[in-house]
């Protein structure tokens, strides 16, 4: 049995417990209880409530919306595993509003914030992340042939892999690429460690097996002739006469009742690069148990139809792995067209120019080269991934522009202010060594009632407490039934949290400097909050493969 005092707070558990208390269900949890309450998030509403059960809900449960006294007692005395402590509740015009005991919440969370920085559960399973943009067609793609839309899918694949590994999944990426090829060097500039094989490596045996399986597939298309049925003939890439292999994909997904696939798939002619693609997938899933394995094809909307064909061909060859499609919206660059290589080079030049303007001649040594590399990668990742993956992204890629260090949504802003947090703690620790400041006490020794500012509660309630639950959503969503497509809200982990936390915590940093002795407790409480947020930033940035910059 779990110890209530030791279990981390969870927003979902609190909403469920509030719903059960309102309905009088005791410990029984149902999906209906989750719809009775709403967690507030706006600064305006959080001034007087943290959770709300609207009047419309109360009217469906009780006559005239009048909540019985016994129910009010249950709500106000709420306790349970992972449930936030309730300070009080009152019935108002908008509904029944509940306020959390914020001092108790600060005390418990900041006494051990590490448990809020990892998923609440570890999931057993295997995932193959397939990035069609990187497959040979027939040649290995290069940075100059990679489009911005394809680059977006590569970055999303990389980030999704980091999130899933953190949840306990075994993850492999497909396809493998030749080591030290131009595309591998390019991906390393963005912090992506993509799997490689020796240049001499071939996958010929698997390609032969895939081709043979498709030739023997029950969905292979055969033409009717006067003399009976036969396979049509064509020419292969070497000019030799061979059978032209066609597979009826529409008949397959209709007979096998596979929802979510385009009904116009029809009949597909098998090309050599298709066989290579399928052989790579076969290699990536080798040794995986089918019942626990999922293949996620991360593709652009322009390539979605082609990737559905590939998924059906793979199934026609005998693959039974669960397949899902993660589709990215279009990329727009008004007034110009850039390849992935040109885009990265442009952002690097702009990043160096912005750094030179800010820091002068010191921006020349190897240390600064490394900093600019990280900052450029952060800029690219935030620009391409901060939007919901299904939505379009519009980039300003005019060469006369520059990279801003001030916008609260940008990668540069985030990295600079993470560095400022590092500097704040580094300066404080040096002050402790010199005897200027006392050491920061443990959270259990502090009075967190000193944290009364609106921004302080926003950071804890909207970002720090829910962080682990957000990390858990990716794997949970992946395991849900729902057709071919899957939509993952990974941008919430990456950017919504990081940017807003940075924006608010910058203000708190200024309030934490050199207080009078009678304000030490308040300063310590704020430093404990900032320390927890610093770890949150590092945890979130780690899923983007962005190392924190010590100082600037």
Coordinates of C-alpha atoms in Angstrom, one line a residue:
X1 CA 0.0 0.0 0.0
X2 CA 1.4 3.4 -1.0
X3 CA 2.2 5.9 1.7
X4 CA 0.1 9.1 1.0
X5 CA 2.8 11.3 2.5
X6 CA 5.5 9.9 0.3
X7 CA 3.6 9.8 -3.0
X8 CA 4.1 12.8 -5.3
X9 CA 1.2 15.1 -6.1
X10 CA -0.6 14.4 -9.4
X11 CA -3.1 16.7 -11.0
X12 CA -5.0 13.7 -12.5
X13 CA -5.3 12.0 -9.1
X14 CA -6.5 15.2 -7.6
X15 CA -9.2 15.7 -10.3
X16 CA -10.3 12.1 -10.0
X17 CA -10.6 12.4 -6.1
X18 CA -12.5 15.6 -6.3
X19 CA -14.9 14.0 -8.8
X20 CA -15.5 11.0 -6.5
X21 CA -16.1 13.3 -3.6
X22 CA -18.6 15.3 -5.5
X23 CA -20.5 12.2 -6.7
X24 CA -20.2 10.3 -3.5
X25 CA -18.4 7.4 -5.1
X26 CA -15.9 6.8 -2.4
X27 CA -12.7 5.4 -3.8
X28 CA -14.3 4.4 -7.1
X29 CA -12.7 6.2 -10.0
X30 CA -14.4 6.4 -13.3
X31 CA -13.9 8.4 -16.5
X32 CA -17.0 10.5 -15.6
X33 CA -15.4 11.8 -12.4
X34 CA -12.6 13.4 -14.5
X35 CA -15.2 15.6 -16.3
X36 CA -16.6 17.2 -13.2
X37 CA -13.7 19.4 -12.4
X38 CA -11.3 21.7 -14.3
X39 CA -7.8 22.7 -13.3
X40 CA -7.3 26.4 -13.5
X41 CA -4.2 27.7 -15.2
X42 CA -4.6 31.4 -16.0
X43 CA -3.2 33.9 -13.5
X44 CA -6.5 35.7 -13.3
X45 CA -8.5 32.6 -12.1
X46 CA -5.7 31.3 -9.9
X47 CA -6.1 34.4 -7.7
X48 CA -9.2 32.9 -6.1
X49 CA -9.3 29.2 -7.1
X50 CA -7.2 26.2 -8.3
X51 CA -10.0 23.8 -9.3
X52 CA -13.6 24.6 -10.4
X53 CA -16.7 22.4 -10.8
X54 CA -18.9 24.7 -13.0
X55 CA -22.5 25.5 -12.2
X56 CA -23.6 23.5 -15.3
X57 CA -22.1 20.4 -13.8
X58 CA -23.6 21.0 -10.3
X59 CA -27.0 21.5 -11.9
X60 CA -26.9 18.1 -13.4
X61 CA -25.9 16.5 -10.1
X62 CA -28.0 18.4 -7.5
X63 CA -31.4 20.2 -7.6
X64 CA -30.8 23.9 -8.3
X65 CA -27.1 23.2 -8.1
X66 CA -27.1 23.3 -4.3
X67 CA -24.3 21.1 -3.0
X68 CA -25.3 19.2 0.1
X69 CA -23.3 20.0 3.3
X70 CA -22.0 16.4 3.5
X71 CA -20.5 16.7 0.0
X72 CA -18.9 20.0 0.9
X73 CA -17.3 18.3 3.9
X74 CA -16.0 15.5 1.7
X75 CA -14.5 18.0 -0.8
X76 CA -12.9 20.2 1.9
X77 CA -11.4 17.2 3.8
X78 CA -10.1 15.5 0.7
X79 CA -7.1 13.2 1.1
X80 CA -5.7 10.4 -1.0
X81 CA -2.6 9.1 -2.8
X82 CA -1.1 11.8 -4.9
X83 CA -3.9 14.2 -4.1
X84 CA -3.1 17.9 -3.5
X85 CA -4.2 19.1 0.0
X86 CA -7.3 21.3 0.0
X87 CA -7.3 24.5 2.0
X88 CA -11.0 25.3 1.4
X89 CA -13.9 25.4 -0.9
X90 CA -16.9 27.7 -1.5
X91 CA -19.9 27.8 -3.7
X92 CA -20.0 30.9 -6.0
X93 CA -21.8 32.0 -9.1
X94 CA -19.4 30.3 -11.4
X95 CA -19.6 27.0 -9.5
X96 CA -17.9 25.2 -6.7
X97 CA -14.3 26.4 -6.4
X98 CA -11.5 24.8 -4.5
X99 CA -8.3 26.3 -3.3
X100 CA -5.2 24.2 -2.7
X101 CA -3.2 24.5 0.6
X102 CA -0.3 26.2 -1.3
X103 CA 2.1 26.3 1.6
X104 CA 1.8 22.5 2.1
X105 CA 2.2 22.0 -1.7
X106 CA 5.3 24.1 -1.8
X107 CA 6.7 22.4 1.2
X108 CA 6.3 18.8 -0.1
X109 CA 7.2 19.5 -3.8
X110 CA 10.3 21.5 -3.1
X111 CA 11.6 19.2 -0.4
X112 CA 12.1 16.6 -3.2
X113 CA 11.5 18.0 -6.6
X114 CA 13.3 15.2 -8.4
X115 CA 10.3 12.9 -8.4
X116 CA 8.4 15.5 -10.5
X117 CA 11.1 15.4 -13.3
X118 CA 10.6 11.8 -14.4
X119 CA 7.6 9.9 -15.7
X120 CA 5.3 8.4 -12.9
X121 CA 5.6 4.9 -14.4
X122 CA 8.0 2.9 -16.6
X123 CA 6.4 1.3 -19.6
X124 CA 7.6 -1.9 -21.1
X125 CA 7.7 -2.0 -24.9
X126 CA 9.7 -1.6 -28.0
X127 CA 9.3 1.2 -30.5
X128 CA 10.9 1.6 -34.0
X129 CA 10.9 5.2 -35.1
X130 CA 11.0 5.3 -38.9
X131 CA 12.0 8.5 -40.6
X132 CA 11.2 8.2 -44.3
X133 CA 13.0 11.4 -45.1
X134 CA 16.4 9.6 -44.4
X135 CA 15.8 6.5 -46.5
X136 CA 17.8 6.2 -49.8
X137 CA 15.7 7.1 -53.0
X138 CA 17.9 5.4 -54.3
X139 CA 20.8 7.5 -53.0
X140 CA 21.4 8.4 -49.3
X141 CA 19.9 11.9 -48.8
X142 CA 22.3 14.8 -48.3
X143 CA 21.9 18.1 -46.3
X144 CA 21.5 19.9 -49.7
X145 CA 18.6 17.6 -50.8
X146 CA 16.9 17.5 -47.4
X147 CA 13.9 19.9 -47.3
X148 CA 12.9 21.9 -44.3
X149 CA 9.7 19.8 -44.0
X150 CA 11.8 16.7 -43.9
X151 CA 14.2 18.2 -41.4
X152 CA 11.2 18.8 -39.1
X153 CA 10.4 15.1 -39.2
X154 CA 14.0 14.2 -38.4
X155 CA 14.1 16.5 -35.4
X156 CA 10.7 15.3 -34.1
X157 CA 11.9 11.6 -34.5
X158 CA 15.0 12.4 -32.4
X159 CA 13.0 14.2 -29.7
X160 CA 10.3 11.5 -29.6
X161 CA 13.0 8.8 -29.1
X162 CA 14.4 10.7 -26.1
X163 CA 10.9 11.0 -24.5
X164 CA 10.1 7.3 -25.1
X165 CA 13.4 6.1 -23.7
X166 CA 12.8 8.1 -20.6
X167 CA 9.6 6.3 -20.1
X168 CA 11.3 2.9 -20.3
X169 CA 10.8 2.0 -23.9
X170 CA 13.4 0.3 -26.0
X171 CA 13.8 2.5 -29.0
X172 CA 15.6 2.1 -32.3
X173 CA 15.7 4.5 -35.2
X174 CA 15.3 3.6 -38.9
X175 CA 17.1 3.7 -41.3
X176 CA 20.7 3.1 -40.4
X177 CA 23.0 5.5 -42.4
X178 CA 26.6 5.2 -43.7
X179 CA 29.0 6.4 -41.0
X180 CA 30.7 9.7 -41.7
X181 CA 28.4 10.4 -44.6
X182 CA 27.5 14.1 -45.2
X183 CA 24.0 13.6 -43.7
X184 CA 25.5 12.1 -40.5
X185 CA 27.9 15.0 -40.1
X186 CA 25.0 17.4 -40.6
X187 CA 22.8 15.6 -38.0
X188 CA 25.6 15.8 -35.5
X189 CA 25.7 19.6 -35.8
X190 CA 22.2 19.5 -34.5
X191 CA 23.0 17.2 -31.6
X192 CA 21.4 14.1 -33.3
X193 CA 23.2 10.8 -32.7
X194 CA 21.7 8.7 -35.5
X195 CA 22.6 5.0 -35.9
X196 CA 25.3 4.2 -38.5
X197 CA 26.8 1.3 -40.3
X198 CA 30.1 0.8 -42.1
X199 CA 30.1 2.2 -45.7
X200 CA 30.6 -1.3 -47.0
X201 CA 27.5 -2.6 -45.2
X202 CA 24.7 -4.1 -47.3
X203 CA 21.2 -5.4 -46.5
X204 CA 21.0 -7.6 -49.6
X205 CA 19.8 -10.8 -47.8
X206 CA 16.8 -9.0 -46.2
X207 CA 15.9 -7.3 -49.5
X208 CA 15.8 -10.7 -51.2
X209 CA 13.6 -12.1 -48.4
X210 CA 11.2 -9.1 -48.6
X211 CA 11.0 -9.4 -52.4
X212 CA 10.2 -13.1 -52.2
X213 CA 7.6 -12.4 -49.5
X214 CA 5.8 -9.9 -51.7
X215 CA 5.9 -12.2 -54.7
X216 CA 4.2 -14.8 -52.6
X217 CA 1.8 -12.4 -51.0
X218 CA -1.9 -13.2 -51.4
X219 CA -2.4 -9.6 -52.3
X220 CA -0.1 -9.7 -55.2
X221 CA -1.9 -8.4 -58.3
X222 CA -2.1 -10.7 -61.4
X223 CA -3.2 -9.5 -64.8
X224 CA -5.9 -11.3 -66.8
X225 CA -4.9 -12.3 -70.4
X226 CA -6.5 -14.4 -73.1
X227 CA -4.4 -17.3 -72.1
X228 CA -5.2 -17.0 -68.4
X229 CA -3.7 -15.1 -65.5
X230 CA -0.1 -14.0 -65.6
X231 CA 2.2 -11.4 -64.0
X232 CA 2.9 -8.3 -66.1
X233 CA 6.4 -7.8 -67.3
X234 CA 8.6 -4.7 -67.2
X235 CA 12.2 -3.6 -67.1
X236 CA 14.2 -3.2 -64.0
X237 CA 16.8 -0.5 -63.3
X238 CA 19.6 -2.5 -65.0
X239 CA 17.6 -3.0 -68.2
X240 CA 16.9 -6.7 -67.7
X241 CA 13.5 -8.1 -68.3
X242 CA 11.8 -9.1 -65.0
X243 CA 8.4 -9.3 -63.5
X244 CA 6.8 -6.0 -62.6
X245 CA 5.5 -6.7 -59.1
X246 CA 2.2 -5.1 -58.1
X247 CA 0.3 -5.4 -54.8
X248 CA -3.3 -4.6 -54.2
X249 CA -3.1 -2.5 -51.0
X250 CA -6.8 -1.4 -51.0
X251 CA -8.0 -5.0 -50.9
X252 CA -5.6 -5.7 -48.1
X253 CA -6.6 -3.0 -45.7
X254 CA -10.2 -3.6 -46.4
X255 CA -10.0 -7.3 -45.8
X256 CA -7.9 -6.9 -42.7
X257 CA -10.1 -4.0 -41.4
X258 CA -7.3 -1.5 -40.9
X259 CA -8.9 1.9 -40.1
X260 CA -7.3 5.3 -41.0
X261 CA -5.7 4.4 -44.4
X262 CA -6.4 6.4 -47.5
X263 CA -9.1 4.6 -49.6
X264 CA -7.4 5.7 -52.8
X265 CA -4.2 3.6 -52.1
X266 CA -5.2 1.1 -54.8
X267 CA -2.5 -1.0 -56.4
X268 CA 1.1 -0.2 -55.8
X269 CA 4.0 -1.1 -58.1
X270 CA 7.0 -2.3 -56.0
X271 CA 10.1 -0.3 -56.7
X272 CA 13.7 -1.1 -55.7
X273 CA 13.9 1.7 -53.1
X274 CA 10.6 0.4 -51.6
X275 CA 12.2 -3.0 -51.1
X276 CA 15.3 -1.3 -49.5
X277 CA 12.9 0.7 -47.2
X278 CA 11.1 -2.4 -46.1
X279 CA 14.3 -4.3 -45.5
X280 CA 15.5 -1.5 -43.2
X281 CA 12.3 -1.8 -41.2
X282 CA 12.7 -5.5 -41.0
X283 CA 16.2 -5.1 -39.7
X284 CA 15.1 -2.5 -37.1
X285 CA 12.4 -4.8 -35.7
X286 CA 14.5 -8.0 -35.7
X287 CA 14.4 -9.6 -32.3
X288 CA 11.4 -7.6 -31.1
X289 CA 8.4 -9.4 -29.7
X290 CA 5.4 -8.5 -32.0
X291 CA 3.0 -8.1 -29.1
X292 CA 5.1 -5.3 -27.5
X293 CA 6.5 -3.7 -30.6
X294 CA 5.2 -0.6 -32.4
X295 CA 6.6 1.1 -35.5
X296 CA 6.0 4.9 -35.8
X297 CA 6.4 6.4 -39.2
X298 CA 7.3 10.1 -38.7
X299 CA 6.6 11.8 -42.0
X300 CA 5.6 15.1 -43.6
X301 CA 2.1 15.6 -44.9
X302 CA 3.5 15.7 -48.4
X303 CA 4.9 12.2 -48.0
X304 CA 2.0 10.7 -46.0
X305 CA 0.4 8.9 -48.9
X306 CA 3.7 7.3 -50.0
X307 CA 4.4 6.2 -46.4
X308 CA 0.9 4.6 -46.1
X309 CA 1.8 2.7 -49.2
X310 CA 5.1 1.6 -47.6
X311 CA 3.3 0.5 -44.4
X312 CA 0.8 -1.6 -46.4
X313 CA 3.6 -3.2 -48.4
X314 CA 5.4 -4.1 -45.3
X315 CA 2.2 -5.7 -44.0
X316 CA 1.8 -7.5 -47.3
X317 CA 5.3 -8.9 -46.9
X318 CA 4.2 -10.6 -43.6
X319 CA 5.0 -7.9 -41.0
X320 CA 2.5 -7.9 -38.1
X321 CA 4.0 -5.1 -36.0
X322 CA 1.6 -2.4 -35.0
X323 CA 2.1 0.6 -37.2
X324 CA 1.2 4.2 -36.5
X325 CA 1.7 7.4 -38.5
X326 CA 2.9 10.7 -37.0
X327 CA 2.3 13.3 -39.7
X328 CA 3.8 16.8 -39.6
X329 CA 2.2 19.8 -41.2
X330 CA 3.7 21.8 -44.0
X331 CA 6.7 24.2 -43.8
X332 CA 6.3 27.7 -45.3
X333 CA 9.2 30.1 -46.1
X334 CA 7.6 33.1 -47.8
X335 CA 9.7 34.7 -50.5
X336 CA 12.5 32.1 -50.6
X337 CA 13.4 28.4 -50.7
X338 CA 16.1 26.9 -48.6
X339 CA 17.5 23.4 -48.2
X340 CA 18.1 22.1 -44.7
X341 CA 21.8 22.8 -45.1
X342 CA 21.2 26.4 -46.2
X343 CA 18.8 27.0 -43.4
X344 CA 21.2 25.8 -40.7
X345 CA 24.1 27.8 -42.2
X346 CA 21.9 30.9 -42.2
X347 CA 20.9 30.5 -38.6
X348 CA 24.5 29.9 -37.6
X349 CA 25.7 33.1 -39.3
X350 CA 22.9 35.1 -37.7
X351 CA 23.6 33.6 -34.3
X352 CA 27.3 34.6 -34.6
X353 CA 26.4 38.1 -35.7
X354 CA 24.0 38.5 -32.8
X355 CA 26.6 37.2 -30.3
X356 CA 29.3 39.6 -31.7
X357 CA 27.0 42.5 -31.3
X358 CA 26.2 41.5 -27.7
X359 CA 29.7 40.3 -26.5
X360 CA 32.2 41.9 -28.9
X361 CA 35.5 40.6 -29.9
X362 CA 35.6 37.7 -27.4
X363 CA 33.3 35.7 -29.7
X364 CA 36.2 34.1 -31.5
X365 CA 37.7 31.2 -29.5
X366 CA 36.7 27.5 -29.5
X367 CA 34.5 27.9 -26.5
X368 CA 32.4 30.4 -28.3
X369 CA 32.3 28.1 -31.4
X370 CA 30.8 25.5 -29.2
X371 CA 28.3 27.9 -27.6
X372 CA 27.2 29.2 -31.0
X373 CA 26.7 25.6 -32.2
X374 CA 24.4 24.8 -29.3
X375 CA 22.6 28.1 -29.6
X376 CA 22.1 27.5 -33.3
X377 CA 20.7 24.0 -32.7
X378 CA 18.4 25.5 -30.0
X379 CA 17.1 28.1 -32.5
X380 CA 16.4 25.5 -35.2
X381 CA 14.7 23.1 -32.8
X382 CA 12.5 25.7 -31.2
X383 CA 11.5 27.1 -34.6
X384 CA 10.6 23.8 -36.1
X385 CA 9.2 22.0 -33.1
X386 CA 7.5 24.6 -30.9
X387 CA 4.3 24.2 -32.9
X388 CA 1.9 21.3 -32.7
X389 CA 3.3 18.8 -35.2
X390 CA 0.1 18.6 -37.2
X391 CA 0.1 22.4 -37.8
X392 CA 2.0 24.4 -40.4
X393 CA 5.2 26.3 -39.5
X394 CA 6.1 29.6 -41.2
X395 CA 9.7 30.6 -41.0
X396 CA 11.3 34.0 -41.5
X397 CA 14.4 33.1 -43.4
X398 CA 15.3 36.5 -45.0
X399 CA 19.1 36.8 -45.0
X400 CA 19.1 40.4 -43.8
X401 CA 17.3 39.3 -40.6
X402 CA 18.9 38.3 -37.3
X403 CA 18.3 35.9 -34.5
X404 CA 16.7 37.7 -31.5
X405 CA 17.9 37.0 -28.0
X406 CA 14.9 38.6 -26.4
X407 CA 11.7 36.8 -27.7
X408 CA 10.2 34.6 -24.9
X409 CA 9.4 31.8 -27.4
X410 CA 12.8 31.4 -29.0
X411 CA 15.6 28.9 -28.3
X412 CA 18.1 31.7 -27.8
X413 CA 16.0 33.3 -25.1
X414 CA 15.7 30.0 -23.3
X415 CA 19.4 29.1 -23.5
X416 CA 20.5 32.6 -22.3
X417 CA 18.2 32.5 -19.3
X418 CA 19.2 29.0 -18.4
X419 CA 22.7 30.3 -18.3
X420 CA 21.6 33.2 -16.1
X421 CA 20.1 30.7 -13.7
X422 CA 23.4 28.9 -13.6
X423 CA 25.2 32.2 -12.9
X424 CA 22.8 33.0 -10.1
X425 CA 23.6 29.8 -8.2
X426 CA 27.3 29.9 -9.1
X427 CA 27.5 33.4 -7.6
X428 CA 25.6 32.4 -4.5
X429 CA 27.8 29.4 -3.9
X430 CA 30.9 31.6 -4.2
X431 CA 29.3 34.0 -1.7
X432 CA 28.8 31.1 0.7
X433 CA 32.5 30.1 0.3
X434 CA 33.5 33.7 1.2
X435 CA 31.1 33.8 4.2
X436 CA 28.8 36.4 2.6
X437 CA 25.7 34.2 2.5
X438 CA 24.6 31.2 4.7
X439 CA 24.1 27.9 3.0
X440 CA 20.6 27.2 1.5
X441 CA 18.7 25.1 4.1
X442 CA 16.8 21.9 3.2
X443 CA 13.3 22.4 2.1
X444 CA 12.0 20.7 5.3
X445 CA 13.5 23.5 7.3
X446 CA 11.8 26.4 5.5
X447 CA 8.5 28.2 6.0
X448 CA 7.1 28.3 2.5
X449 CA 4.2 30.6 3.5
X450 CA 6.7 33.3 2.4
X451 CA 5.9 32.4 -1.3
X452 CA 2.9 34.6 -1.9
X453 CA 3.7 36.0 -5.4
X454 CA 1.3 35.1 -8.2
X455 CA 4.2 33.9 -10.5
X456 CA 5.6 31.6 -7.8
X457 CA 2.4 29.5 -7.6
X458 CA 2.0 29.6 -11.4
X459 CA 5.4 27.9 -11.7
X460 CA 4.7 25.2 -9.2
X461 CA 1.0 24.5 -10.1
X462 CA 1.1 24.9 -13.9
X463 CA 4.6 23.6 -14.7
X464 CA 6.6 21.8 -12.0
X465 CA 3.8 19.5 -10.6
X466 CA 2.3 18.5 -14.0
X467 CA 5.7 17.9 -15.7
X468 CA 6.0 14.2 -15.0
X469 CA 2.4 13.6 -16.1
X470 CA 3.2 15.4 -19.4
X471 CA 6.2 13.1 -19.9
X472 CA 4.0 10.1 -19.4
X473 CA 1.5 11.2 -22.1
X474 CA 3.6 10.2 -25.0
X475 CA 3.8 6.5 -24.3
X476 CA 0.2 6.4 -23.1
X477 CA -1.1 7.9 -26.3
X478 CA 1.0 5.6 -28.4
X479 CA -0.6 2.6 -26.8
X480 CA -4.2 3.8 -27.4
X481 CA -6.2 2.4 -30.3
X482 CA -7.3 4.9 -32.8
X483 CA -6.5 4.1 -36.4
X484 CA -3.4 4.7 -38.4
X485 CA -2.6 8.2 -37.3
X486 CA -1.3 9.2 -33.9
X487 CA -1.1 12.7 -32.5
X488 CA 1.4 13.4 -29.7
X489 CA 1.4 16.7 -27.8
X490 CA 5.2 16.6 -27.4
X491 CA 5.5 20.4 -27.9
X492 CA 4.0 20.9 -24.4
X493 CA 7.1 19.2 -22.8
X494 CA 9.5 21.0 -25.0
X495 CA 8.4 24.5 -25.2
X496 CA 5.2 25.6 -23.4
X497 CA 6.8 24.7 -20.1
X498 CA 10.3 25.9 -20.7
X499 CA 9.4 29.3 -22.2
X500 CA 6.8 30.2 -19.6
X501 CA 8.9 29.0 -16.7
X502 CA 11.9 31.1 -17.9
X503 CA 9.7 34.1 -18.5
X504 CA 8.4 34.1 -14.9
X505 CA 11.5 32.9 -13.2
X506 CA 13.6 35.7 -14.6
X507 CA 11.5 38.1 -12.5
X508 CA 12.0 35.9 -9.4
X509 CA 15.8 35.9 -9.9
X510 CA 15.9 39.6 -9.5
X511 CA 13.9 39.4 -6.3
X512 CA 16.3 36.8 -4.8
X513 CA 19.4 39.0 -4.8
X514 CA 21.0 40.3 -1.6
X515 CA 18.0 40.5 0.8
X516 CA 18.1 41.8 4.3
X517 CA 18.7 39.1 7.0
X518 CA 15.0 39.1 8.1
X519 CA 14.1 38.2 4.5
X520 CA 16.5 35.2 4.3
X521 CA 13.7 32.7 4.7
X522 CA 11.9 34.2 1.7
X523 CA 15.1 34.2 -0.3
X524 CA 15.8 30.6 0.5
X525 CA 12.3 29.5 -0.5
X526 CA 12.7 31.3 -3.8
X527 CA 16.1 29.7 -4.4
X528 CA 14.6 26.3 -3.7
X529 CA 11.9 27.0 -6.3
X530 CA 14.5 28.3 -8.8
X531 CA 16.7 25.3 -8.1
X532 CA 13.8 22.9 -8.9
X533 CA 13.0 24.9 -12.1
X534 CA 16.7 24.7 -13.2
X535 CA 16.5 21.0 -13.0
X536 CA 13.2 21.0 -14.9
X537 CA 14.8 23.1 -17.7
X538 CA 17.8 20.7 -17.9
X539 CA 15.4 17.7 -18.0
X540 CA 13.3 19.2 -20.8
X541 CA 16.3 20.4 -22.8
X542 CA 17.9 17.0 -22.4
X543 CA 15.0 15.5 -24.5
X544 CA 16.1 18.0 -27.2
X545 CA 19.7 17.0 -26.9
X546 CA 20.6 20.6 -25.9
X547 CA 23.3 20.7 -23.2
X548 CA 22.9 23.6 -20.8
X549 CA 25.4 26.5 -21.3
X550 CA 27.2 27.2 -18.0
X551 CA 27.4 30.9 -18.4
X552 CA 27.6 33.8 -20.9

